[in-house]
Structure formats: structure tokens, C-alpha cells
mmCIF file of C-alpha atoms in Angstrom:
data_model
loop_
_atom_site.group_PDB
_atom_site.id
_atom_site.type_symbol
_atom_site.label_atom_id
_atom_site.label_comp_id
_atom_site.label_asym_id
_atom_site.label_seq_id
_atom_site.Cartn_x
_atom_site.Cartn_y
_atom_site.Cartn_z
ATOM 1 C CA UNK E 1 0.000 0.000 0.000
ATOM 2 C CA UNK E 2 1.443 3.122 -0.983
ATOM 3 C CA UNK E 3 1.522 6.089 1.486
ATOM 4 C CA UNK E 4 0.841 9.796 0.338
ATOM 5 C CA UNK E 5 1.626 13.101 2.164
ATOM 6 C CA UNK E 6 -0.629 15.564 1.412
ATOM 7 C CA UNK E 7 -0.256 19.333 2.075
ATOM 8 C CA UNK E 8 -0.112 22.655 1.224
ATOM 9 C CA UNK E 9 -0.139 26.520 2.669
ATOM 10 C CA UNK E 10 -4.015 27.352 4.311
ATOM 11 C CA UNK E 11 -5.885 28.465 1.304
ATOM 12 C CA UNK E 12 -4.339 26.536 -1.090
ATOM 13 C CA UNK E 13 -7.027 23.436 -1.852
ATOM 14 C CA UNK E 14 -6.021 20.235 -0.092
ATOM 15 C CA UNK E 15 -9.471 19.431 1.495
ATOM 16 C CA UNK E 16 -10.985 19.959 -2.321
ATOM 17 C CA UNK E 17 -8.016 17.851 -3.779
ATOM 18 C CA UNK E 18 -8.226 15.456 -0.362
ATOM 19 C CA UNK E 19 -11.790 14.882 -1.763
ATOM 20 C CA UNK E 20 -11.080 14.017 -5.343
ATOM 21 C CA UNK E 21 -8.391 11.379 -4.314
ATOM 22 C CA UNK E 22 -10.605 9.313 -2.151
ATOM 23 C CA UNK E 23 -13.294 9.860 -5.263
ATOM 24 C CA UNK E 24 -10.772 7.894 -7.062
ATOM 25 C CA UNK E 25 -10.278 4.934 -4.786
ATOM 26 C CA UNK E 26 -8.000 6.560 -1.834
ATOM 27 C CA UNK E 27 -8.101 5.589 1.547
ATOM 28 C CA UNK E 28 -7.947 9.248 3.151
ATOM 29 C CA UNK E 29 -6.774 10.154 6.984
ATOM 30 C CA UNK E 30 -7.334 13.673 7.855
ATOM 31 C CA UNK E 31 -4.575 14.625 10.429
ATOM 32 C CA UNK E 32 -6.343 18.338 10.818
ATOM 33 C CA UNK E 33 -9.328 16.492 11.797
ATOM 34 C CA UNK E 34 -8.028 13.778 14.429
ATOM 35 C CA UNK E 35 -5.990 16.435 15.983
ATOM 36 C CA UNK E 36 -9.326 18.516 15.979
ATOM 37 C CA UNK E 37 -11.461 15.885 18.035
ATOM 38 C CA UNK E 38 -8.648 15.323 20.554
ATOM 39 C CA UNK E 39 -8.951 18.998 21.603
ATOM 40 C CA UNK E 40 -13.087 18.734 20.739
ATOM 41 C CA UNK E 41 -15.177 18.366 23.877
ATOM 42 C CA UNK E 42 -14.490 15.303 25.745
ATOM 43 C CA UNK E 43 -11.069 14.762 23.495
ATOM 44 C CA UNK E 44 -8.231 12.805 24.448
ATOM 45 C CA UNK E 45 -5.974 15.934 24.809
ATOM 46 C CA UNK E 46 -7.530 17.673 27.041
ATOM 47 C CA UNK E 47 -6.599 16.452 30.458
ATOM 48 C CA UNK E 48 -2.951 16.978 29.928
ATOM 49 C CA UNK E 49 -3.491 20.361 28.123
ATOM 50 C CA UNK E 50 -5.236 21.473 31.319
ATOM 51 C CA UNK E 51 -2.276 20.568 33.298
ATOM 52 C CA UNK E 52 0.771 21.792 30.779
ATOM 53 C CA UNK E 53 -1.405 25.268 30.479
ATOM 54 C CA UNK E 54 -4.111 25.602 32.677
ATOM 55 C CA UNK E 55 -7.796 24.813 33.178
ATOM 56 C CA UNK E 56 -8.133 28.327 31.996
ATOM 57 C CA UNK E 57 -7.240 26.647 28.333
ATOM 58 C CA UNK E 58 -10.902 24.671 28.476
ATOM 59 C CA UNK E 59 -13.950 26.038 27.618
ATOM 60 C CA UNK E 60 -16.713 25.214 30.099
ATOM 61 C CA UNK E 61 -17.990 22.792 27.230
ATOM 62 C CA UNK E 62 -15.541 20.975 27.802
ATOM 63 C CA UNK E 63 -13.119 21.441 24.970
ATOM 64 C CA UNK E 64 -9.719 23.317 24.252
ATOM 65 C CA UNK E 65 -10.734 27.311 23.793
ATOM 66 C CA UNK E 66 -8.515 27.684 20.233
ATOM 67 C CA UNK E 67 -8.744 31.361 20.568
ATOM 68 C CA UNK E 68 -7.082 31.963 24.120
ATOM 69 C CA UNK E 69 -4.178 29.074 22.590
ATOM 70 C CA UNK E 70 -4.002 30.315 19.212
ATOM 71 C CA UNK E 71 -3.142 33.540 20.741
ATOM 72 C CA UNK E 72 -0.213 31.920 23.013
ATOM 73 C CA UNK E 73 0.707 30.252 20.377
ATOM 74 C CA UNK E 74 1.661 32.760 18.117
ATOM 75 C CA UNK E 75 3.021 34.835 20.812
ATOM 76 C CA UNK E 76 5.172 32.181 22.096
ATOM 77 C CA UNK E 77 6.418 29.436 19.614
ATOM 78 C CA UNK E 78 7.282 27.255 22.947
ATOM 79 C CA UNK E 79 3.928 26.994 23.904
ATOM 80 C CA UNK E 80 2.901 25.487 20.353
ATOM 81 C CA UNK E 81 5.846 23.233 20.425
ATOM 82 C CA UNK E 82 4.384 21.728 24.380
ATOM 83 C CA UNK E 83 0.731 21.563 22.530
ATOM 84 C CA UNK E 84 1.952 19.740 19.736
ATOM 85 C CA UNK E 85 3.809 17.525 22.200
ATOM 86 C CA UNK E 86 0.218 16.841 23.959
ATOM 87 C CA UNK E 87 -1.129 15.903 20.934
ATOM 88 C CA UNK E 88 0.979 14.937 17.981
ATOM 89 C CA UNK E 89 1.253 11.274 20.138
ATOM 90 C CA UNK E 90 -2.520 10.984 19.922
ATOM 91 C CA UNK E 91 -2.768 12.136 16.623
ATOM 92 C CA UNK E 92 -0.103 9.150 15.578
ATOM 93 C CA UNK E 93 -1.991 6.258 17.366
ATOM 94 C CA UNK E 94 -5.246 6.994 15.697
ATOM 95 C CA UNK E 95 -3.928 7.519 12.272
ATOM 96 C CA UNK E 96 -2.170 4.494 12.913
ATOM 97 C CA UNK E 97 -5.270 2.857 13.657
ATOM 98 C CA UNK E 98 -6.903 4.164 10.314
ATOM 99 C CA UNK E 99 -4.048 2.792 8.514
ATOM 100 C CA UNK E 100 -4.834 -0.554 9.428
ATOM 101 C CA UNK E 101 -8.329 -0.305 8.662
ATOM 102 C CA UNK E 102 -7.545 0.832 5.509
ATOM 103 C CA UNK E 103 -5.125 -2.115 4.956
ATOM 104 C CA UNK E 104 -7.529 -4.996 6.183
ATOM 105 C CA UNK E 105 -9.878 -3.199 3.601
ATOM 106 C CA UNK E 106 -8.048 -3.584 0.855
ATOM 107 C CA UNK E 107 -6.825 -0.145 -0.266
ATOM 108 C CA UNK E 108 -4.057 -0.043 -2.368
ATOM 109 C CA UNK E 109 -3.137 3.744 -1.639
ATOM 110 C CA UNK E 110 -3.701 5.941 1.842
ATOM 111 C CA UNK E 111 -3.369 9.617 1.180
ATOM 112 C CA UNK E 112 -2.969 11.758 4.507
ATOM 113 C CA UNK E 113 -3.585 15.206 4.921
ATOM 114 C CA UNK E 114 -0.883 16.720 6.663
ATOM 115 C CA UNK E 115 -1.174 20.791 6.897
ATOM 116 C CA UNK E 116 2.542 20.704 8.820
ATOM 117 C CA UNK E 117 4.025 17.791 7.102
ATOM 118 C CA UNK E 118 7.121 19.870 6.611
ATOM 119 C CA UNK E 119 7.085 21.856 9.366
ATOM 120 C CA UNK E 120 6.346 18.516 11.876
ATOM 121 C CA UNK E 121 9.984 16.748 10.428
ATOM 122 C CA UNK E 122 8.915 13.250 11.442
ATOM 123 C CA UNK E 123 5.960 12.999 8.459
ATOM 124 C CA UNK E 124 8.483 12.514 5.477
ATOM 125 C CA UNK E 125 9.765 9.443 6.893
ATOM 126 C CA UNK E 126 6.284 7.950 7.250
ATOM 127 C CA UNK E 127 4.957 8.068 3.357
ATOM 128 C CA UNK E 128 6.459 6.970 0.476
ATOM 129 C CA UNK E 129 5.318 10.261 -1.403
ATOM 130 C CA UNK E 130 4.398 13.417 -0.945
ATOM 131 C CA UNK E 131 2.093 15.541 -2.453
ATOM 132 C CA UNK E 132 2.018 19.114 -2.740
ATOM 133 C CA UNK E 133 -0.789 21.611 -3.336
ATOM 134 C CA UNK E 134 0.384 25.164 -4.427
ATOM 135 C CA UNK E 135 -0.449 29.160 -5.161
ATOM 136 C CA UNK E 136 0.327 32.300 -4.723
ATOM 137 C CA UNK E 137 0.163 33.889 -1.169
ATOM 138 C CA UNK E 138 -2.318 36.239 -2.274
ATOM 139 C CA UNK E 139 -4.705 33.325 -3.400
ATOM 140 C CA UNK E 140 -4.509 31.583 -0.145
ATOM 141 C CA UNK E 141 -5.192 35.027 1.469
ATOM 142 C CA UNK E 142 -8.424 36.005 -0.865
ATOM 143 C CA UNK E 143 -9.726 32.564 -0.734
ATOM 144 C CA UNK E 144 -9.233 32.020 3.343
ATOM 145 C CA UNK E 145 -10.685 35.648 4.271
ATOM 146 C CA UNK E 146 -13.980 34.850 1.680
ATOM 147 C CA UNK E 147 -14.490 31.458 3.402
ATOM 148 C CA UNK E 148 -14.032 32.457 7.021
ATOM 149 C CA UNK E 149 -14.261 35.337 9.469
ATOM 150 C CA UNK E 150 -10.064 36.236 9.346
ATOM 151 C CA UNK E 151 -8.595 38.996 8.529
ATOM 152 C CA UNK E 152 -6.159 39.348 5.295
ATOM 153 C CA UNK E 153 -3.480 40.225 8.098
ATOM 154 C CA UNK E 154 -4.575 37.777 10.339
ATOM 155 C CA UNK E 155 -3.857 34.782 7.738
ATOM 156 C CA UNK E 156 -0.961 36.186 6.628
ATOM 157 C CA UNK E 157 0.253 35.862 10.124
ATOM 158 C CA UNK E 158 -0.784 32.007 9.729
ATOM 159 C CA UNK E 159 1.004 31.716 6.513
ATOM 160 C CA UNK E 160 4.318 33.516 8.197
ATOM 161 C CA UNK E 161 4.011 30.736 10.752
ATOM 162 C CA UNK E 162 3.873 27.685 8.207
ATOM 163 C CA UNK E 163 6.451 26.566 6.495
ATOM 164 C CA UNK E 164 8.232 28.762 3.694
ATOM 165 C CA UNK E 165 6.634 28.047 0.156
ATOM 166 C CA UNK E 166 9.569 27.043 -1.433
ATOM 167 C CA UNK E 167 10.626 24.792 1.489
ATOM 168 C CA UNK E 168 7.219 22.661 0.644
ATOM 169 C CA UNK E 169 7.538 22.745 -2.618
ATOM 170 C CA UNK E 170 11.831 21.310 -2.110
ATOM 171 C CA UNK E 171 10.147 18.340 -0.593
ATOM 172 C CA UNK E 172 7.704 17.599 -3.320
ATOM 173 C CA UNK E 173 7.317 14.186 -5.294
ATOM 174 C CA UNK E 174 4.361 16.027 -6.803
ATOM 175 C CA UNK E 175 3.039 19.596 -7.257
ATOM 176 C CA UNK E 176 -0.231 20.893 -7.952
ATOM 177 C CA UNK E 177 -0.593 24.340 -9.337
ATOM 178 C CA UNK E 178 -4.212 25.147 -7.835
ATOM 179 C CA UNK E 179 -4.163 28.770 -9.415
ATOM 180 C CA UNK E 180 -6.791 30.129 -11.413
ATOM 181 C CA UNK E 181 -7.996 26.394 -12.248
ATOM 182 C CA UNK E 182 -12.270 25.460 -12.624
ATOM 183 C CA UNK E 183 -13.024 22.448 -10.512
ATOM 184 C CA UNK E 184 -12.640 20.559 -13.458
ATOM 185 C CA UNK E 185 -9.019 21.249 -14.491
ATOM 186 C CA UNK E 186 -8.172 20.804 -11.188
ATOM 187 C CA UNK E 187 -9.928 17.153 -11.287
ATOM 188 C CA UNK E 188 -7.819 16.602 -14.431
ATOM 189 C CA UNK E 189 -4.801 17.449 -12.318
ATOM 190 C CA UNK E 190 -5.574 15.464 -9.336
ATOM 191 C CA UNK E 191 -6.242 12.543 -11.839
ATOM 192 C CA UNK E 192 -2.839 12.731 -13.556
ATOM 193 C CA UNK E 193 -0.758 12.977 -9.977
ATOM 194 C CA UNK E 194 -2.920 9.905 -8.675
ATOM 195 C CA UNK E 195 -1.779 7.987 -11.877
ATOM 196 C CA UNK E 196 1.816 9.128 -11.326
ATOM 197 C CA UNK E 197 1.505 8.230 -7.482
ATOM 198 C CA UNK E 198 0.231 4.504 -8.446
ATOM 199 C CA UNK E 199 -3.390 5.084 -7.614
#
């Protein structure tokens, strides 16, 4: 079974693209979204987050309050480095449990969607390929303030905080250019890299 690293800046299309690749037979693990449910309400995460940070850190619903972190975070790159350390464990026994399913079932190819696969250094070791989605800063900047409530200076200050472009694109087996494409030409694109990654 061949293992695929997906990933890209915010903005740039890898949920869309994440989407066409399990369309065409791909066993898909969303990273974003396991790490999501271990800080959701009730998560995993959450007890030891409460003790590294706080109990200030958890909503009264029971689940990690993003905005008060996000601000640490940004503020002080330690803290994200201890959260990460929280949950990048729990992130890696559940994908690993997906993996398996995913095997047992047959698939032939597992893409994962990885938002810091280059920034988290211990990814690229654990897929055979990896797969790059691409633009120009100023697309992932119109695109992200038109789908949510950001500000263009407020994901810029996301983008400064992800890996460099070129960086990503230096440790690509595959590049999508998702600028100025239609749905379908990007489908055509997505087809063409799944071919060249052996789905």
C-alpha cells in the first residue's frame, strides 16, 4: 500500500483535492481532523493540556478554547511546540489505527492530509510520497478571508508561521498548481498525480 503526504499553505485546496483522491479509490486520513477531536469536547488531549497550560485553556464545554491558545501560540512558539507535544502522540496512534483499517480493507493507496508535514519533520519518513498543493500567497489570502471570518493580516500571520513556500515545494514528489484552475481542471490534475503516485 502506498503512502501519500498531502499538504499545502491554508488556502491553497487540499481538502478539495483530499476529496477528489478518495473519489478515485484513496483511503484518506485527515490529520487536521483527528488532531481537531482530541482537543473537541471530551477529546483525548484535554486532560494533559489542562495541566501543561491551565484549566483556563478549556472552555466550560468541555473542549480546548482555540482562541485563548491560538493567541499563546503565536506569541510564544514554545507553547505550540508543548501543545503539539500533547497531541501529535494521539494524533499518531489513531492515524495508525486508520491505517490498518484501511489495509484490512483492501486499499491499495492511503493519502494523509498533513497541513505541517514539513514543518512537523517526522511525516516525510512515514509516506512513500508526498504531495504538494500550491499558489500564490495572495490566493490563499483572498480565498481564506472569503471562506471564514479572518482577517487578510490575520492569515498572513498564519502563513508567516507555516512553512516557507519554497521549502514545501523542495520536498515535493508532486506539485499541484491550484491557481486560477475550474473544478474541473483541477480534477484533471488530481487525476494525472494519482496515476503518477500509483493510484
Amino acid at each position: 500500500m502506498i503512502k501519500v503526504g498531502l499538504t499545502g499553505g491554508i488556502g491553497s485546496g487540499k481538502s478539495t483535492v483530499l476529496a477528489m483522491l478518495a473519489d478515485l479509490g484513496a483511503a484518506t486520513i485527515d490529520a487536521d481532523a483527528i488532531s481537531r477531536a482530541t482537543t473537541a469536547t471530551g477529546g483525548a488531549a484535554l486532560p494533559a493540556i489542562a495541566r501543561a497550560f491551565g484549566a483556563d485553556f478549556v472552555t466550560a464545554a468541555g473542549a480546548l478554547d482555540r482562541e485563548r491558545m491560538r493567541s499563546l501560540a503565536y506569541a510564544d512558539p514554545n507553547a505550540r511546540k508543548r501543545l503539539e507535544e500533547i497531541i501529535h502522540p494521539l494524533v499518531g496512534q489513531e492515524s495508525a489505527r486508520q491505517v490498518q483499517a484501511a489495509q484490512d480493507a483492501g486499499a491499495r493507496c492511503v493519502v494523509f492530509d498533513i497541513p505541517l508535514l514539513v514543518e512537523s519533520g517526522r511525516w516525510r519518513s512515514q509516506v512513500d510520497r508526498v504531495l504538494v498543493i500550491d499558489c500564490a500567497p495572495e490566493t490563499q489570502v483572498a480565498r481564506v478571508v472569503a471562506r471564514s471570518a479572518l482577517k487578510p493580516e490575520e492569515v498572513l500571520a498564519i502563513i508567516g508561521a507555516q512553512a516557507p513556500r519554497a521549502l514545501r515545494l523542495a520536498a515535493a514528489d508532486v506539485v499541484i498548481c491550484n491557481e486560477g484552475l475550474s473544478l474541473e481542471a483541477l480534477r484533471d490534475n488530481v487525476v494525472q498525480a494519482a496515476r503518477r503516485l500509483g493510484l
